[in-house]
PDB file of C-alpha atoms in Angstrom:
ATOM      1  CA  UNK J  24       0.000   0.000   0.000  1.00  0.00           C
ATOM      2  CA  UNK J  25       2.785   2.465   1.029  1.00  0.00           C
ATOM      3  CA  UNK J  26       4.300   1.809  -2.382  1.00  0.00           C
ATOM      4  CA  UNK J  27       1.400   2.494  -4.705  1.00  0.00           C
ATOM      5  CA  UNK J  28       0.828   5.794  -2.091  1.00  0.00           C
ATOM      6  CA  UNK J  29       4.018   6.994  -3.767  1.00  0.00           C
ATOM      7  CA  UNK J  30       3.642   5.781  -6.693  1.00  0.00           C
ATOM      8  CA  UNK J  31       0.746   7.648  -6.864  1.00  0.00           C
ATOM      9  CA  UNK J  32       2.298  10.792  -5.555  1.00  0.00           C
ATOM     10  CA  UNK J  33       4.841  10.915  -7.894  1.00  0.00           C
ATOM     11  CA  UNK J  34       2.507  10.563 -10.498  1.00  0.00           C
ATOM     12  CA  UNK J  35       0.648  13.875  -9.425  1.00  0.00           C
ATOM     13  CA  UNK J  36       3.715  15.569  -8.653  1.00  0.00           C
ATOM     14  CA  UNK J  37       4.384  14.907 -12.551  1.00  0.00           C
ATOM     15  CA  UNK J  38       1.330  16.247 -13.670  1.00  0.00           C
ATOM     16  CA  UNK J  39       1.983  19.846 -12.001  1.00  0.00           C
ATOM     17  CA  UNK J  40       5.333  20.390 -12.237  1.00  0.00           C
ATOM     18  CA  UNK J  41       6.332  22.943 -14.025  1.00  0.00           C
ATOM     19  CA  UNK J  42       7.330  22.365 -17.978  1.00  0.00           C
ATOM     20  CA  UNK J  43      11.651  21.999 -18.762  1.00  0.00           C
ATOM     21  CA  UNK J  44      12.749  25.298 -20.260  1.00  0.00           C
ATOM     22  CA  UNK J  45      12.704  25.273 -23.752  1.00  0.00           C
ATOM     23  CA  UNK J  46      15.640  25.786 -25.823  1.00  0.00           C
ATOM     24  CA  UNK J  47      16.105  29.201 -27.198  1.00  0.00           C
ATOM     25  CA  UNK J  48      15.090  29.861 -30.695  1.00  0.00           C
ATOM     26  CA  UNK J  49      17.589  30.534 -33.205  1.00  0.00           C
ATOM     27  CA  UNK J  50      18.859  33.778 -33.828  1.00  0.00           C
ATOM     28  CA  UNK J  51      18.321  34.902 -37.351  1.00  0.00           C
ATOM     29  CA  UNK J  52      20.034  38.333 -37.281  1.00  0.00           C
ATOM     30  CA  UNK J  53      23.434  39.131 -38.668  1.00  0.00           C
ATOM     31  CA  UNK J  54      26.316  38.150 -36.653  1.00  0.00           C
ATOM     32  CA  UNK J  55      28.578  40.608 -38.388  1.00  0.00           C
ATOM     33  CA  UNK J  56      25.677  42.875 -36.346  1.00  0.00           C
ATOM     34  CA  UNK J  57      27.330  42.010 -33.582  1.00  0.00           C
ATOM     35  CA  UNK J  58      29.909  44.557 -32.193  1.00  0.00           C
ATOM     36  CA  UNK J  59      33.480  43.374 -30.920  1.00  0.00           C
ATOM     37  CA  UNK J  60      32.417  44.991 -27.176  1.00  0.00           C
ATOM     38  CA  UNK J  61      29.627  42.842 -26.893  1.00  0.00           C
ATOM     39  CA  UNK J  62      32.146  40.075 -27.208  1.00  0.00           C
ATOM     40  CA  UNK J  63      34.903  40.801 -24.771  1.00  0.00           C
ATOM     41  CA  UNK J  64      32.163  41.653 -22.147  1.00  0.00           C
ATOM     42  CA  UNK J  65      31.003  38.039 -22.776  1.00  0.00           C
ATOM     43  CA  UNK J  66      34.328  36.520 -22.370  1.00  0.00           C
ATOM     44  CA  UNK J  67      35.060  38.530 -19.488  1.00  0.00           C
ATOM     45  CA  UNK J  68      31.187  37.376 -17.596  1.00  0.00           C
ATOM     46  CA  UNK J  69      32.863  33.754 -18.164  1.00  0.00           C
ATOM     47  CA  UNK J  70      35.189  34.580 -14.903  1.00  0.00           C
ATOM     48  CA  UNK J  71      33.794  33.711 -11.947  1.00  0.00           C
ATOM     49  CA  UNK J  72      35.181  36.760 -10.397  1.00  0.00           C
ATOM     50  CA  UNK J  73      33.461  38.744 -12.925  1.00  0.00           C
ATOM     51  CA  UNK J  74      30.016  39.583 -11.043  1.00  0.00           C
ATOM     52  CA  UNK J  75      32.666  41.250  -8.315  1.00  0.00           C
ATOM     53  CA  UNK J  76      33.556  44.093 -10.937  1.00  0.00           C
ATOM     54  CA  UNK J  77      31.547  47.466 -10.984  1.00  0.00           C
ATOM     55  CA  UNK J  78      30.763  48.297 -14.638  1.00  0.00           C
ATOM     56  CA  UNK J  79      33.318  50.737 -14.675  1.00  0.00           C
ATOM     57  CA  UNK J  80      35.372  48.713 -13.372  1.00  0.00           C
ATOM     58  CA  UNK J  81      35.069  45.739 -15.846  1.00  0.00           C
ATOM     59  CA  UNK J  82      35.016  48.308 -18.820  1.00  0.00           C
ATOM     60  CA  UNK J  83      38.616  49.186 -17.847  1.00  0.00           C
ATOM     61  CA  UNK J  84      39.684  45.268 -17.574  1.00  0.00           C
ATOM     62  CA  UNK J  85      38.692  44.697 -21.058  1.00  0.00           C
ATOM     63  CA  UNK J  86      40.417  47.900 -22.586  1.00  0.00           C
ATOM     64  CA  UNK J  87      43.358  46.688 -20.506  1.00  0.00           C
ATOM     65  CA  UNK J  88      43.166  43.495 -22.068  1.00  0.00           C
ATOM     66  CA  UNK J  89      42.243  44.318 -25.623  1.00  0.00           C
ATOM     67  CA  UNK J  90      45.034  47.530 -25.661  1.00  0.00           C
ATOM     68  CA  UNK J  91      47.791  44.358 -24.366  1.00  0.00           C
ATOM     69  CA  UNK J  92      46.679  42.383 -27.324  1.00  0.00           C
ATOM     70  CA  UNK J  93      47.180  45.285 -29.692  1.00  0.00           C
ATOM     71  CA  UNK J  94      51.045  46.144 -28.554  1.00  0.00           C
ATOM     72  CA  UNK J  95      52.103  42.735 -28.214  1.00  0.00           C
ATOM     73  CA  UNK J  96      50.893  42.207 -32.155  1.00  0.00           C
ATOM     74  CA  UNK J  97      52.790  45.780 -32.631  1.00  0.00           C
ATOM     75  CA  UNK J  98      55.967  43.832 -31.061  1.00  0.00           C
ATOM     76  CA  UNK J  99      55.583  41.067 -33.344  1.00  0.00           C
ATOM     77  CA  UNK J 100      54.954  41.492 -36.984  1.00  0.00           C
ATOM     78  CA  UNK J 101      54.777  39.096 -39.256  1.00  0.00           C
ATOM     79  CA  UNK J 102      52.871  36.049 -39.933  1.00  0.00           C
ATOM     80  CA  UNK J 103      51.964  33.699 -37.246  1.00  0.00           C
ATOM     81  CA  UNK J 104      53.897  30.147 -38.766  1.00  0.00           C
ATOM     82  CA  UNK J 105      57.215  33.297 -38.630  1.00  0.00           C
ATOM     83  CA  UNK J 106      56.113  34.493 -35.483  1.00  0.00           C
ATOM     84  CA  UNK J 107      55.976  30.503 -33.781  1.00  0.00           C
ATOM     85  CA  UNK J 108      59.404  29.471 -35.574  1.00  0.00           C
ATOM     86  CA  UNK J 109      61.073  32.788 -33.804  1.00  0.00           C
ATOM     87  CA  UNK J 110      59.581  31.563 -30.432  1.00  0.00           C
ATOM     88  CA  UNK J 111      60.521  27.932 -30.646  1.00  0.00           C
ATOM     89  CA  UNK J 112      56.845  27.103 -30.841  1.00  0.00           C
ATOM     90  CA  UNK J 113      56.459  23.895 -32.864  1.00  0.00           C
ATOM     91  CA  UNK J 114      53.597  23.883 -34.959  1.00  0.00           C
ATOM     92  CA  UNK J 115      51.426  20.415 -35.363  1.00  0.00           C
ATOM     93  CA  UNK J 116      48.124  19.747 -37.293  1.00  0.00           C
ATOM     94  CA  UNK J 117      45.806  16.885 -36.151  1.00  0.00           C
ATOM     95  CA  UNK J 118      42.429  15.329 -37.592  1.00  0.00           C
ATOM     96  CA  UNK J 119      39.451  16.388 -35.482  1.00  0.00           C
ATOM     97  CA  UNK J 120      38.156  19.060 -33.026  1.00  0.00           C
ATOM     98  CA  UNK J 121      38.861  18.069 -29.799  1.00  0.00           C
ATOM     99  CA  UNK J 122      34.975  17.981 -29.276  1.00  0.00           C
ATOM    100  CA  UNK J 123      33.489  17.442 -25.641  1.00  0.00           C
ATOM    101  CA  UNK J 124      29.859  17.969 -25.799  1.00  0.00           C
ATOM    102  CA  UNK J 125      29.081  21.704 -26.708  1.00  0.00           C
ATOM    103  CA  UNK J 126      32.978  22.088 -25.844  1.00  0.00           C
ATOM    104  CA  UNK J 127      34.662  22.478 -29.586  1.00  0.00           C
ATOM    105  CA  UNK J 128      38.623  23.232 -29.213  1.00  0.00           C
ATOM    106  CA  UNK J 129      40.154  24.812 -32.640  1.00  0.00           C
ATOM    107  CA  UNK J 130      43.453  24.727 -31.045  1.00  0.00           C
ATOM    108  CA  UNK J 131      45.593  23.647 -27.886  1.00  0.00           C
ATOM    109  CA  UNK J 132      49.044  25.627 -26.258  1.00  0.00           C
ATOM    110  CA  UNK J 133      50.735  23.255 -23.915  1.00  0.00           C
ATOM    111  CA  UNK J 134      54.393  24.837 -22.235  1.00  0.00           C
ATOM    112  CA  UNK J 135      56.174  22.074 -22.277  1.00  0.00           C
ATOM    113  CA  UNK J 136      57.310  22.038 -24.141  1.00  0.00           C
ATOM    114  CA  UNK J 137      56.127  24.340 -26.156  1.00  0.00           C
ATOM    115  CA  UNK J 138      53.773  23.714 -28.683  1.00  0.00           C
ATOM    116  CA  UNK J 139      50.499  24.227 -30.081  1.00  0.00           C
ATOM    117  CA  UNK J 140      47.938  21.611 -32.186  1.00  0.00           C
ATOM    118  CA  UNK J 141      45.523  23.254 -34.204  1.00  0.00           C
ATOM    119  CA  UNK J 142      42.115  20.599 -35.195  1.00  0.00           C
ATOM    120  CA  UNK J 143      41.749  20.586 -38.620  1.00  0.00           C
ATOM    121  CA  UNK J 144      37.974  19.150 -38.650  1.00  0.00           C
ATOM    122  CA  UNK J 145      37.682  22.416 -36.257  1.00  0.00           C
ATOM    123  CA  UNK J 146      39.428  24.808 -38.332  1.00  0.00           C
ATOM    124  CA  UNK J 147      37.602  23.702 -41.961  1.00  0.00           C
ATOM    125  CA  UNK J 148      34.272  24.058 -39.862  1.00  0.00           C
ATOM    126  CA  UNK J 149      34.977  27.610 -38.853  1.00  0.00           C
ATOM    127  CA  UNK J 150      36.401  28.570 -42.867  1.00  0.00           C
ATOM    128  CA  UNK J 151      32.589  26.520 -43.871  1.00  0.00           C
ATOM    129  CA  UNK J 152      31.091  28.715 -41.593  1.00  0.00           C
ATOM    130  CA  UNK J 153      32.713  31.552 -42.269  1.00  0.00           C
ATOM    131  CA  UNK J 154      32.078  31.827 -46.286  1.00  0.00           C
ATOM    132  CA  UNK J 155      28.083  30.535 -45.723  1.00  0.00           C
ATOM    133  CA  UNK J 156      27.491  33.835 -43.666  1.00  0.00           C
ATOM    134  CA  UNK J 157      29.557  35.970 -45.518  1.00  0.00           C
ATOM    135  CA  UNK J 158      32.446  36.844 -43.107  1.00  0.00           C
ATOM    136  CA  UNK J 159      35.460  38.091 -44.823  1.00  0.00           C
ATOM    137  CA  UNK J 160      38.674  36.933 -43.362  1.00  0.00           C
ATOM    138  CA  UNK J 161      41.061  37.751 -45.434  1.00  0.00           C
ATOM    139  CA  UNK J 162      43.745  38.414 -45.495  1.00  0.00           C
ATOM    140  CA  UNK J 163      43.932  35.761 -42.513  1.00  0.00           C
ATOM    141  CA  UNK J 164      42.805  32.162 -42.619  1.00  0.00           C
ATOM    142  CA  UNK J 165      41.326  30.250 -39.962  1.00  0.00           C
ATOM    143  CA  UNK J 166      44.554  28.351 -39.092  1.00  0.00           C
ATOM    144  CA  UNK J 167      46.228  31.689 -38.666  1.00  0.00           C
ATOM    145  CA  UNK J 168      43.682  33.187 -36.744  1.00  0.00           C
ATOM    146  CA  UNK J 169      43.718  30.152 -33.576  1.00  0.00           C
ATOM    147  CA  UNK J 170      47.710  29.897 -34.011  1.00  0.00           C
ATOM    148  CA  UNK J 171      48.237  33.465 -33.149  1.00  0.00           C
ATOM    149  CA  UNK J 172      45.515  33.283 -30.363  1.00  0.00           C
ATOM    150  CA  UNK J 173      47.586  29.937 -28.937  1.00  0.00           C
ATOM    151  CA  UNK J 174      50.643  32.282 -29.414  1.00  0.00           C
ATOM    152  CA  UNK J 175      49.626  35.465 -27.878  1.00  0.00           C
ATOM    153  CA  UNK J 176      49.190  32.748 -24.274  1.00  0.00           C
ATOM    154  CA  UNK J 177      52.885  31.148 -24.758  1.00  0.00           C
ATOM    155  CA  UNK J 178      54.012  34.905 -24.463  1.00  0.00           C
ATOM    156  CA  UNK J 179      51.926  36.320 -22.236  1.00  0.00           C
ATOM    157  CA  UNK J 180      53.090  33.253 -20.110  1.00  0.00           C
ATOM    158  CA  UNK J 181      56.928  34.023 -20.179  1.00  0.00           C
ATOM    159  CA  UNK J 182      56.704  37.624 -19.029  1.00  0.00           C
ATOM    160  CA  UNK J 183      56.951  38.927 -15.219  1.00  0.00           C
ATOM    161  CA  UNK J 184      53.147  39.667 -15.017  1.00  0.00           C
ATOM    162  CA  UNK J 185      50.705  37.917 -17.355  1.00  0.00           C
ATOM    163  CA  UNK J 186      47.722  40.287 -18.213  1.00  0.00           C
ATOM    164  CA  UNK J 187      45.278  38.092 -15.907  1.00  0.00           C
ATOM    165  CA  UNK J 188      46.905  39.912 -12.769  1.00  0.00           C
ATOM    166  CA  UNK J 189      47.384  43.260 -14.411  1.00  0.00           C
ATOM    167  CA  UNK J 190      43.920  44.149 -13.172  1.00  0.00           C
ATOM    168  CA  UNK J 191      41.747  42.270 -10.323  1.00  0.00           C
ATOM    169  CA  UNK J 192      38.526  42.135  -8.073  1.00  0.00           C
ATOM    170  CA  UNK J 193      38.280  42.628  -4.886  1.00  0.00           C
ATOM    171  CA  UNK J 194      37.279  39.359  -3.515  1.00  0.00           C
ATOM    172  CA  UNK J 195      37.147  40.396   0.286  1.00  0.00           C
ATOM    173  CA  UNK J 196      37.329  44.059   2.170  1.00  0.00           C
ATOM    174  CA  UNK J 197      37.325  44.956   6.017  1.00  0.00           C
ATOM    175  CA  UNK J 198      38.569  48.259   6.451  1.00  0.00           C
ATOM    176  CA  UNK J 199      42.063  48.946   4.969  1.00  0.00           C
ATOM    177  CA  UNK J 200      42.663  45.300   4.446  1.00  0.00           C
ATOM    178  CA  UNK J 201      41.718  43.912   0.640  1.00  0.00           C
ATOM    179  CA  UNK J 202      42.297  40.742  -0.697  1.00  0.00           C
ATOM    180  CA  UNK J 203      42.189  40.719  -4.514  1.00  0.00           C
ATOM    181  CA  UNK J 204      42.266  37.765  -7.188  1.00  0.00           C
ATOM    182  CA  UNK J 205      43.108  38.027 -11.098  1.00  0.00           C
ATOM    183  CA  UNK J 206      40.985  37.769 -13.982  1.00  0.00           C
ATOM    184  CA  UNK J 207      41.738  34.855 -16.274  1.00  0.00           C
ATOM    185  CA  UNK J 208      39.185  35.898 -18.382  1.00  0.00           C
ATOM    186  CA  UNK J 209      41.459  38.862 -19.646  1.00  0.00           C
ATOM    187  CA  UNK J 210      44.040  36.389 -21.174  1.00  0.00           C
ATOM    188  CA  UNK J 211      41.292  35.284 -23.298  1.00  0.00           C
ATOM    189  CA  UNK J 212      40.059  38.890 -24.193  1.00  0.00           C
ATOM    190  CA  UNK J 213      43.558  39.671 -25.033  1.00  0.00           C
ATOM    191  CA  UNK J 214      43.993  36.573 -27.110  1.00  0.00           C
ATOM    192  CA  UNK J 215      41.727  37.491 -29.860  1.00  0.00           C
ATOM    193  CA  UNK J 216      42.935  41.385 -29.973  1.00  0.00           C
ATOM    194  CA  UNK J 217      46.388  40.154 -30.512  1.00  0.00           C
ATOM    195  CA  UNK J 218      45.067  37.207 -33.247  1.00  0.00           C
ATOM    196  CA  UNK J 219      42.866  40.154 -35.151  1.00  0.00           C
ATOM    197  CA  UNK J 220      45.800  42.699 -34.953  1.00  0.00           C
ATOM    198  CA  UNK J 221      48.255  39.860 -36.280  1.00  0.00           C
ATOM    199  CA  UNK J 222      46.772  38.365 -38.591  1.00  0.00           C
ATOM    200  CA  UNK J 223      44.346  41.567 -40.078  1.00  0.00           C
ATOM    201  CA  UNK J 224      41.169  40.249 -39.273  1.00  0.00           C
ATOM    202  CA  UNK J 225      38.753  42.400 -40.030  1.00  0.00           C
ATOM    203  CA  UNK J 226      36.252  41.167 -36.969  1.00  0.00           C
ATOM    204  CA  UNK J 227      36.542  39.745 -33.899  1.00  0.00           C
ATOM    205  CA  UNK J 228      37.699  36.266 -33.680  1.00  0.00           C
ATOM    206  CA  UNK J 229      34.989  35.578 -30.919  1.00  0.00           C
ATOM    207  CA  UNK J 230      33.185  35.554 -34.109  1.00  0.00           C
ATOM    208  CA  UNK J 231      34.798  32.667 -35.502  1.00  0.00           C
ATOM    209  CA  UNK J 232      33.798  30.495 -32.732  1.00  0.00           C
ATOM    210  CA  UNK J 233      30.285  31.963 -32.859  1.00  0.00           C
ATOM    211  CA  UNK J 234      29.418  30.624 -36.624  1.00  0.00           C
ATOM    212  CA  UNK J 235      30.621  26.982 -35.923  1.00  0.00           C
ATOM    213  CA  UNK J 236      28.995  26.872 -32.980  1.00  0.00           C
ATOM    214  CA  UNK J 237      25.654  27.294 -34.966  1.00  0.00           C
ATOM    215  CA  UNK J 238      26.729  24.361 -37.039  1.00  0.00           C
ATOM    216  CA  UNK J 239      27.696  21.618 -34.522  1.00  0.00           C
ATOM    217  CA  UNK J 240      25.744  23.153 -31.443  1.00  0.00           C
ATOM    218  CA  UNK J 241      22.799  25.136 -32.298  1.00  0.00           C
ATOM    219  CA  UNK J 242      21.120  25.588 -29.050  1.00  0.00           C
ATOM    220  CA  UNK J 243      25.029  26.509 -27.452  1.00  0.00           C
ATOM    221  CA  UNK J 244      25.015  29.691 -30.182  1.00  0.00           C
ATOM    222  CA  UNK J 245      21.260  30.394 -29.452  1.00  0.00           C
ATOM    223  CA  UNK J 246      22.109  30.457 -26.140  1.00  0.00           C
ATOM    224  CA  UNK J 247      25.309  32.552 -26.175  1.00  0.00           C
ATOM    225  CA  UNK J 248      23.481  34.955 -28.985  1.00  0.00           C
ATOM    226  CA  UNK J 249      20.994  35.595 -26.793  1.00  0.00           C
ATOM    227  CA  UNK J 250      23.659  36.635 -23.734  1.00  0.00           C
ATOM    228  CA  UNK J 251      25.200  38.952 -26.612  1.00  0.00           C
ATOM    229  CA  UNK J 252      22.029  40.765 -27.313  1.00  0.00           C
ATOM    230  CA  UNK J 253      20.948  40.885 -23.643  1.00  0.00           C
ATOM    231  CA  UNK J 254      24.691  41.960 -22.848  1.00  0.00           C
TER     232      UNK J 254
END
């Protein structure tokens, strides 16, 4: 008896519970619409000490960020493949994307020792995706674009401070005393301004990622399209 009483419980639970949250419908704008701002801001929300910043505050992380990507390409001119030899970076193409779930990986830095594998099923996605919407990338191509975002990390790496502790939140305050953490978010924000300043992208590589997202995960770009336009 005390098992059909739940049984039967359950069943009316069921009945009233409220309905799983629908996916969110596809966005049919323009994603060259989007502007580059809207995209740092969403790279920088991704830190989880993001929520600590003031607006002002965060707005001054990103320039930090995007203004680091932009000398570092100054410092380094040339193409990325001249750029990687110079560094001792080696270079290696593999089959695939490196795909976990709605987790697609165009290309991989590891230190050591140094080297970075770009995913060519990853990369020909993003060039697909790129040409069916329209997106100019020349004069870069895909390949170059992820190799100098793997490369602005290996240097921002070897230098005294990397750009994720050039500016931080305030995680804890009692009077005079402050303890602060960094933003890893920033590496990523300065990532693609050193890969578009490189390389001569004419948008942001955030972009990139974006369009092949709506091919292998459609609700993942639904749902990050819809942070962009709320953000």
């Amino acid at each position: 008896m005390l098992s059909g009483l739940r049984r039967w419980s359950a069943q009316r639970a069921a009945r009233y519970a409220a309905a799983p949250p629908a996916d969110p419908p596809p966005f049919e704008g323009d994603p060259r619409d989007i502007p580059a701002a809207a995209l740092d801001r969403h790279l920088l929300a991704a830190d989880p000490q993001a929520y600590r910043l003031s607006r002002a505050e965060a707005e001054a992380a990103i320039a930090l960020a995007v203004a680091d990507g932009h000398a570092l390409a100054a410092q380094h001119a040339g193409t990325p493949q001249a750029l990687a030899a110079q560094l001792g970076v080696r270079v290696e193409t593999v089959l695939g994307n490196n795909r976990f779930g709605t987790i697609f990986q165009f290309a991989e830095y590891a230190a050591k020792p140094p080297r970075v594998l770009l995913y060519q099923t990853a990369i020909e996605t993003v060039a697909e995706a790129a040409a069916r919407h329209a997106i100019p990338l020349l004069p870069a191509r895909p390949e170059d674009v992820y190799l100098a975002h793997e490369l602005y990390h290996h240097l921002d790496q070897h230098r005294r401070i990397p750009i994720s502790r050039a500016a931080r939140a305030t995680t804890f305050a009692l009077g005079p005393l402050r303890l602060t953490s960094g933003l890893h978010s920033l590496a990523e924000i300065g990532a693609c301004s050193f890969a578009a300043a490189l390389t001569g992208l004419p948008c942001h590589p955030r972009l990139l990622d974006l369009l092949a997202l709506r091919t292998i995960a459609p609700a993942a770009a639904a749902a990050m399209e819809a942070a962009l336009r709320r953000g």
